[in-house]
């Protein structure tokens, strides 16, 4: 049985007068953090992702702008998530096929449970569809 993707709400400390702080700590995340990376200046005509991972689990956050995340799990369950507040993230489990579309002003922060390893990627959709 595969874990499913889901939205995570981070604490929002502050108010409209002084602004907000959101925070993520290992104690409250679904995995210990090994890597953080971020993507930005992605043209609206581009879809990124289009892959799944054997072992990598991640949380994606739109710290600015809007990101549409389309997911598919082995077995065919498809979902669409919209990230448009800096205190909301999406947890992507392993074997979750994901494709992202970004607004022009979006900055995507990714919190990951592992360092970058190209061998962990499943970039061939036909190969993904063979996963039981
Ligand atoms: C993912 C989504 C959400 C590195 O060298 N180190 C890194 O840590 C990363 C993330 C990427 N790269 C290199 C590998 C490629 O040559 O950067 C290039 C672009 O990577 P990719 O085509 O995988 O980019 P995205 O935006 O489609 O995917 C990225 C992550 O790679 C991926 O794990 O789940 O963001």
PDB file of C-alpha atoms and ligand atoms in Angstrom:
ATOM      1  CA  UNK A   1       0.000   0.000   0.000  1.00  0.00           C
ATOM      2  CA  UNK A   2       1.481   3.343  -1.051  1.00  0.00           C
ATOM      3  CA  UNK A   3       1.279   6.498   1.030  1.00  0.00           C
ATOM      4  CA  UNK A   4      -0.830   9.201  -0.641  1.00  0.00           C
ATOM      5  CA  UNK A   5       0.072  12.875  -1.225  1.00  0.00           C
ATOM      6  CA  UNK A   6      -1.528  15.351   1.175  1.00  0.00           C
ATOM      7  CA  UNK A   7      -1.469  19.028   2.139  1.00  0.00           C
ATOM      8  CA  UNK A   8       0.425  20.174   5.242  1.00  0.00           C
ATOM      9  CA  UNK A   9      -0.438  23.368   7.132  1.00  0.00           C
ATOM     10  CA  UNK A  10       2.548  25.042   8.793  1.00  0.00           C
ATOM     11  CA  UNK A  11       2.181  27.246  11.856  1.00  0.00           C
ATOM     12  CA  UNK A  12       1.612  30.906  11.050  1.00  0.00           C
ATOM     13  CA  UNK A  13       3.064  33.144  13.757  1.00  0.00           C
ATOM     14  CA  UNK A  14       2.205  36.846  13.711  1.00  0.00           C
ATOM     15  CA  UNK A  15      -0.628  39.008  12.474  1.00  0.00           C
ATOM     16  CA  UNK A  16      -1.554  41.435   9.714  1.00  0.00           C
ATOM     17  CA  UNK A  17       0.124  44.332  11.599  1.00  0.00           C
ATOM     18  CA  UNK A  18       3.639  42.827  11.765  1.00  0.00           C
ATOM     19  CA  UNK A  19       3.504  40.041   9.163  1.00  0.00           C
ATOM     20  CA  UNK A  20       4.041  36.311   9.647  1.00  0.00           C
ATOM     21  CA  UNK A  21       6.640  33.630  10.255  1.00  0.00           C
ATOM     22  CA  UNK A  22       6.053  30.004   9.278  1.00  0.00           C
ATOM     23  CA  UNK A  23       8.358  27.286  10.514  1.00  0.00           C
ATOM     24  CA  UNK A  24       9.210  23.664   9.741  1.00  0.00           C
ATOM     25  CA  UNK A  25      11.186  21.514  12.190  1.00  0.00           C
ATOM     26  CA  UNK A  26      12.184  17.864  11.986  1.00  0.00           C
ATOM     27  CA  UNK A  27       9.967  17.053  14.971  1.00  0.00           C
ATOM     28  CA  UNK A  28       6.837  18.088  13.080  1.00  0.00           C
ATOM     29  CA  UNK A  29       7.768  16.965   9.541  1.00  0.00           C
ATOM     30  CA  UNK A  30       6.966  13.483   8.155  1.00  0.00           C
ATOM     31  CA  UNK A  31      10.706  12.805   7.630  1.00  0.00           C
ATOM     32  CA  UNK A  32      14.127  14.084   8.744  1.00  0.00           C
ATOM     33  CA  UNK A  33      15.383  16.810   6.380  1.00  0.00           C
ATOM     34  CA  UNK A  34      18.524  16.115   4.314  1.00  0.00           C
ATOM     35  CA  UNK A  35      18.193  18.711   1.533  1.00  0.00           C
ATOM     36  CA  UNK A  36      16.436  21.970   0.685  1.00  0.00           C
ATOM     37  CA  UNK A  37      16.331  23.364  -2.846  1.00  0.00           C
ATOM     38  CA  UNK A  38      14.217  25.992  -4.567  1.00  0.00           C
ATOM     39  CA  UNK A  39      13.106  26.834  -8.071  1.00  0.00           C
ATOM     40  CA  UNK A  40      12.164  30.237  -9.483  1.00  0.00           C
ATOM     41  CA  UNK A  41      11.758  32.255 -12.718  1.00  0.00           C
ATOM     42  CA  UNK A  42       9.992  29.265 -14.304  1.00  0.00           C
ATOM     43  CA  UNK A  43       8.146  30.486 -17.435  1.00  0.00           C
ATOM     44  CA  UNK A  44       4.366  29.924 -17.310  1.00  0.00           C
ATOM     45  CA  UNK A  45       4.625  27.916 -20.536  1.00  0.00           C
ATOM     46  CA  UNK A  46       6.813  25.287 -18.806  1.00  0.00           C
ATOM     47  CA  UNK A  47       5.694  22.237 -16.873  1.00  0.00           C
ATOM     48  CA  UNK A  48       8.378  20.884 -14.524  1.00  0.00           C
ATOM     49  CA  UNK A  49       8.545  17.506 -12.827  1.00  0.00           C
ATOM     50  CA  UNK A  50       7.087  14.730 -14.912  1.00  0.00           C
ATOM     51  CA  UNK A  51       8.734  12.024 -12.828  1.00  0.00           C
ATOM     52  CA  UNK A  52       8.464   9.951  -9.646  1.00  0.00           C
ATOM     53  CA  UNK A  53      11.076   8.807  -7.131  1.00  0.00           C
ATOM     54  CA  UNK A  54      11.977   5.386  -5.772  1.00  0.00           C
ATOM     55  CA  UNK A  55      12.922   6.629  -2.302  1.00  0.00           C
ATOM     56  CA  UNK A  56      12.730  10.421  -2.189  1.00  0.00           C
ATOM     57  CA  UNK A  57       9.963  12.053  -0.158  1.00  0.00           C
ATOM     58  CA  UNK A  58       9.431  15.795  -0.342  1.00  0.00           C
ATOM     59  CA  UNK A  59       7.349  18.750   0.747  1.00  0.00           C
ATOM     60  CA  UNK A  60       6.755  21.469  -1.852  1.00  0.00           C
ATOM     61  CA  UNK A  61       5.798  24.983  -0.740  1.00  0.00           C
ATOM     62  CA  UNK A  62       4.883  27.992  -2.870  1.00  0.00           C
ATOM     63  CA  UNK A  63       6.639  30.600  -0.718  1.00  0.00           C
ATOM     64  CA  UNK A  64       5.539  33.087  -3.381  1.00  0.00           C
ATOM     65  CA  UNK A  65       2.964  32.893  -6.164  1.00  0.00           C
ATOM     66  CA  UNK A  66       0.864  29.902  -7.178  1.00  0.00           C
ATOM     67  CA  UNK A  67       1.838  26.359  -8.090  1.00  0.00           C
ATOM     68  CA  UNK A  68      -0.494  23.712  -9.517  1.00  0.00           C
ATOM     69  CA  UNK A  69       0.698  20.207  -8.654  1.00  0.00           C
ATOM     70  CA  UNK A  70      -0.802  17.276 -10.558  1.00  0.00           C
ATOM     71  CA  UNK A  71      -0.123  13.905  -8.950  1.00  0.00           C
ATOM     72  CA  UNK A  72      -0.690  10.282  -9.886  1.00  0.00           C
ATOM     73  CA  UNK A  73      -0.053   7.227  -7.737  1.00  0.00           C
ATOM     74  CA  UNK A  74       0.652   3.695  -8.949  1.00  0.00           C
ATOM     75  CA  UNK A  75      -2.787   2.262  -9.598  1.00  0.00           C
ATOM     76  CA  UNK A  76      -3.897   5.448 -11.360  1.00  0.00           C
ATOM     77  CA  UNK A  77      -5.282   7.707  -8.597  1.00  0.00           C
ATOM     78  CA  UNK A  78      -4.886  11.258  -9.917  1.00  0.00           C
ATOM     79  CA  UNK A  79      -5.233  14.474  -7.879  1.00  0.00           C
ATOM     80  CA  UNK A  80      -4.685  18.193  -8.418  1.00  0.00           C
ATOM     81  CA  UNK A  81      -3.374  20.389  -5.584  1.00  0.00           C
ATOM     82  CA  UNK A  82      -3.090  24.176  -5.631  1.00  0.00           C
ATOM     83  CA  UNK A  83      -0.411  25.852  -3.525  1.00  0.00           C
ATOM     84  CA  UNK A  84      -0.979  29.589  -3.137  1.00  0.00           C
ATOM     85  CA  UNK A  85      -0.243  30.454   0.489  1.00  0.00           C
ATOM     86  CA  UNK A  86       3.257  30.395   2.024  1.00  0.00           C
ATOM     87  CA  UNK A  87       2.018  28.409   5.040  1.00  0.00           C
ATOM     88  CA  UNK A  88       0.776  25.401   3.048  1.00  0.00           C
ATOM     89  CA  UNK A  89       2.845  22.584   1.560  1.00  0.00           C
ATOM     90  CA  UNK A  90       2.209  19.318  -0.235  1.00  0.00           C
ATOM     91  CA  UNK A  91       3.777  16.068   0.927  1.00  0.00           C
ATOM     92  CA  UNK A  92       4.839  13.906  -2.025  1.00  0.00           C
ATOM     93  CA  UNK A  93       5.463  10.284  -1.022  1.00  0.00           C
ATOM     94  CA  UNK A  94       7.777   7.967  -2.926  1.00  0.00           C
ATOM     95  CA  UNK A  95       6.342   6.611  -6.183  1.00  0.00           C
ATOM     96  CA  UNK A  96       4.194   9.725  -6.629  1.00  0.00           C
ATOM     97  CA  UNK A  97       4.288  10.918 -10.252  1.00  0.00           C
ATOM     98  CA  UNK A  98       4.169  14.718 -10.121  1.00  0.00           C
ATOM     99  CA  UNK A  99       4.038  17.557 -12.616  1.00  0.00           C
ATOM    100  CA  UNK A 100       4.048  21.231 -11.660  1.00  0.00           C
ATOM    101  CA  UNK A 101       2.898  24.438 -13.359  1.00  0.00           C
ATOM    102  CA  UNK A 102       4.051  27.789 -11.945  1.00  0.00           C
ATOM    103  CA  UNK A 103       2.724  31.341 -11.958  1.00  0.00           C
ATOM    104  CA  UNK A 104       5.312  33.830 -13.242  1.00  0.00           C
ATOM    105  CA  UNK A 105       6.075  35.137  -9.728  1.00  0.00           C
ATOM    106  CA  UNK A 106       6.268  31.765  -7.966  1.00  0.00           C
ATOM    107  CA  UNK A 107       9.148  30.577  -5.849  1.00  0.00           C
ATOM    108  CA  UNK A 108       8.973  26.882  -4.965  1.00  0.00           C
ATOM    109  CA  UNK A 109      10.804  25.623  -1.890  1.00  0.00           C
ATOM    110  CA  UNK A 110      11.344  21.860  -1.634  1.00  0.00           C
ATOM    111  CA  UNK A 111      12.188  20.095   1.619  1.00  0.00           C
ATOM    112  CA  UNK A 112      13.558  16.603   0.930  1.00  0.00           C
ATOM    113  CA  UNK A 113      14.538  13.520   2.887  1.00  0.00           C
ATOM    114  CA  UNK A 114      17.603  12.742   0.773  1.00  0.00           C
ATOM    115  CA  UNK A 115      20.412  14.270  -1.243  1.00  0.00           C
ATOM    116  CA  UNK A 116      20.139  14.480  -5.041  1.00  0.00           C
ATOM    117  CA  UNK A 117      20.586  11.132  -6.815  1.00  0.00           C
ATOM    118  CA  UNK A 118      19.666  10.863 -10.481  1.00  0.00           C
ATOM    119  CA  UNK A 119      19.370   7.062 -10.089  1.00  0.00           C
ATOM    120  CA  UNK A 120      16.388   7.669  -7.765  1.00  0.00           C
ATOM    121  CA  UNK A 121      14.321   9.256 -10.578  1.00  0.00           C
ATOM    122  CA  UNK A 122      11.686   7.452 -12.654  1.00  0.00           C
ATOM    123  CA  UNK A 123      11.428   9.783 -15.645  1.00  0.00           C
ATOM    124  CA  UNK A 124       9.815   7.277 -18.056  1.00  0.00           C
ATOM    125  CA  UNK A 125       5.986   7.307 -17.648  1.00  0.00           C
ATOM    126  CA  UNK A 126       5.698   3.785 -19.111  1.00  0.00           C
ATOM    127  CA  UNK A 127       8.140   2.542 -16.460  1.00  0.00           C
ATOM    128  CA  UNK A 128       6.081   4.339 -13.757  1.00  0.00           C
ATOM    129  CA  UNK A 129       2.865   2.672 -14.968  1.00  0.00           C
ATOM    130  CA  UNK A 130       4.456  -0.760 -14.384  1.00  0.00           C
ATOM    131  CA  UNK A 131       4.843  -0.106 -10.630  1.00  0.00           C
ATOM    132  CA  UNK A 132       2.297  -2.272  -8.764  1.00  0.00           C
TER     133      UNK A 132
HETATM  134  C1  LIG B   1      11.275  17.121  -7.917  1.00  0.00           C
HETATM  135  C2  LIG B   1      10.714  18.432  -8.310  1.00  0.00           C
HETATM  136  C3  LIG B   1       9.676  18.941  -7.368  1.00  0.00           C
HETATM  137  C4  LIG B   1      20.682  18.872  -9.124  1.00  0.00           C
HETATM  138  O1  LIG B   1      21.836  18.772  -9.609  1.00  0.00           O
HETATM  139  N1  LIG B   1      20.519  18.826  -7.772  1.00  0.00           N
HETATM  140  C5  LIG B   1      19.303  18.941  -7.196  1.00  0.00           C
HETATM  141  O2  LIG B   1      19.192  18.910  -5.932  1.00  0.00           O
HETATM  142  C6  LIG B   1      18.163  19.077  -8.053  1.00  0.00           C
HETATM  143  C7  LIG B   1      16.772  19.195  -7.437  1.00  0.00           C
HETATM  144  C8  LIG B   1      18.336  19.106  -9.392  1.00  0.00           C
HETATM  145  N2  LIG B   1      19.603  19.005  -9.926  1.00  0.00           N
HETATM  146  C9  LIG B   1      19.742  19.064 -11.377  1.00  0.00           C
HETATM  147  C10 LIG B   1      19.310  17.824 -12.126  1.00  0.00           C
HETATM  148  C11 LIG B   1      18.920  18.345 -13.488  1.00  0.00           C
HETATM  149  O3  LIG B   1      20.050  18.399 -14.322  1.00  0.00           O
HETATM  150  O4  LIG B   1      18.969  20.118 -11.908  1.00  0.00           O
HETATM  151  C12 LIG B   1      18.463  19.782 -13.192  1.00  0.00           C
HETATM  152  C13 LIG B   1      16.961  19.952 -13.248  1.00  0.00           C
HETATM  153  O5  LIG B   1      16.365  18.922 -12.450  1.00  0.00           O
HETATM  154  P1  LIG B   1      14.898  18.360 -12.798  1.00  0.00           P
HETATM  155  O6  LIG B   1      14.733  18.246 -14.262  1.00  0.00           O
HETATM  156  O7  LIG B   1      14.706  17.106 -12.000  1.00  0.00           O
HETATM  157  O8  LIG B   1      13.977  19.549 -12.251  1.00  0.00           O
HETATM  158  P2  LIG B   1      12.430  19.528 -11.858  1.00  0.00           P
HETATM  159  O9  LIG B   1      12.079  20.922 -11.488  1.00  0.00           O
HETATM  160  O10 LIG B   1      11.623  18.857 -12.905  1.00  0.00           O
HETATM  161  O11 LIG B   1      12.346  18.602 -10.543  1.00  0.00           O
HETATM  162  C14 LIG B   1      12.808  19.061  -9.301  1.00  0.00           C
HETATM  163  C15 LIG B   1      13.546  17.938  -8.562  1.00  0.00           C
HETATM  164  O12 LIG B   1      14.673  17.502  -9.357  1.00  0.00           O
HETATM  165  C16 LIG B   1      12.650  16.747  -8.344  1.00  0.00           C
HETATM  166  O13 LIG B   1      13.253  15.841  -7.435  1.00  0.00           O
HETATM  167  O14 LIG B   1      10.588  16.284  -7.374  1.00  0.00           O
HETATM  168  O15 LIG B   1      11.699  19.469  -8.521  1.00  0.00           O
END
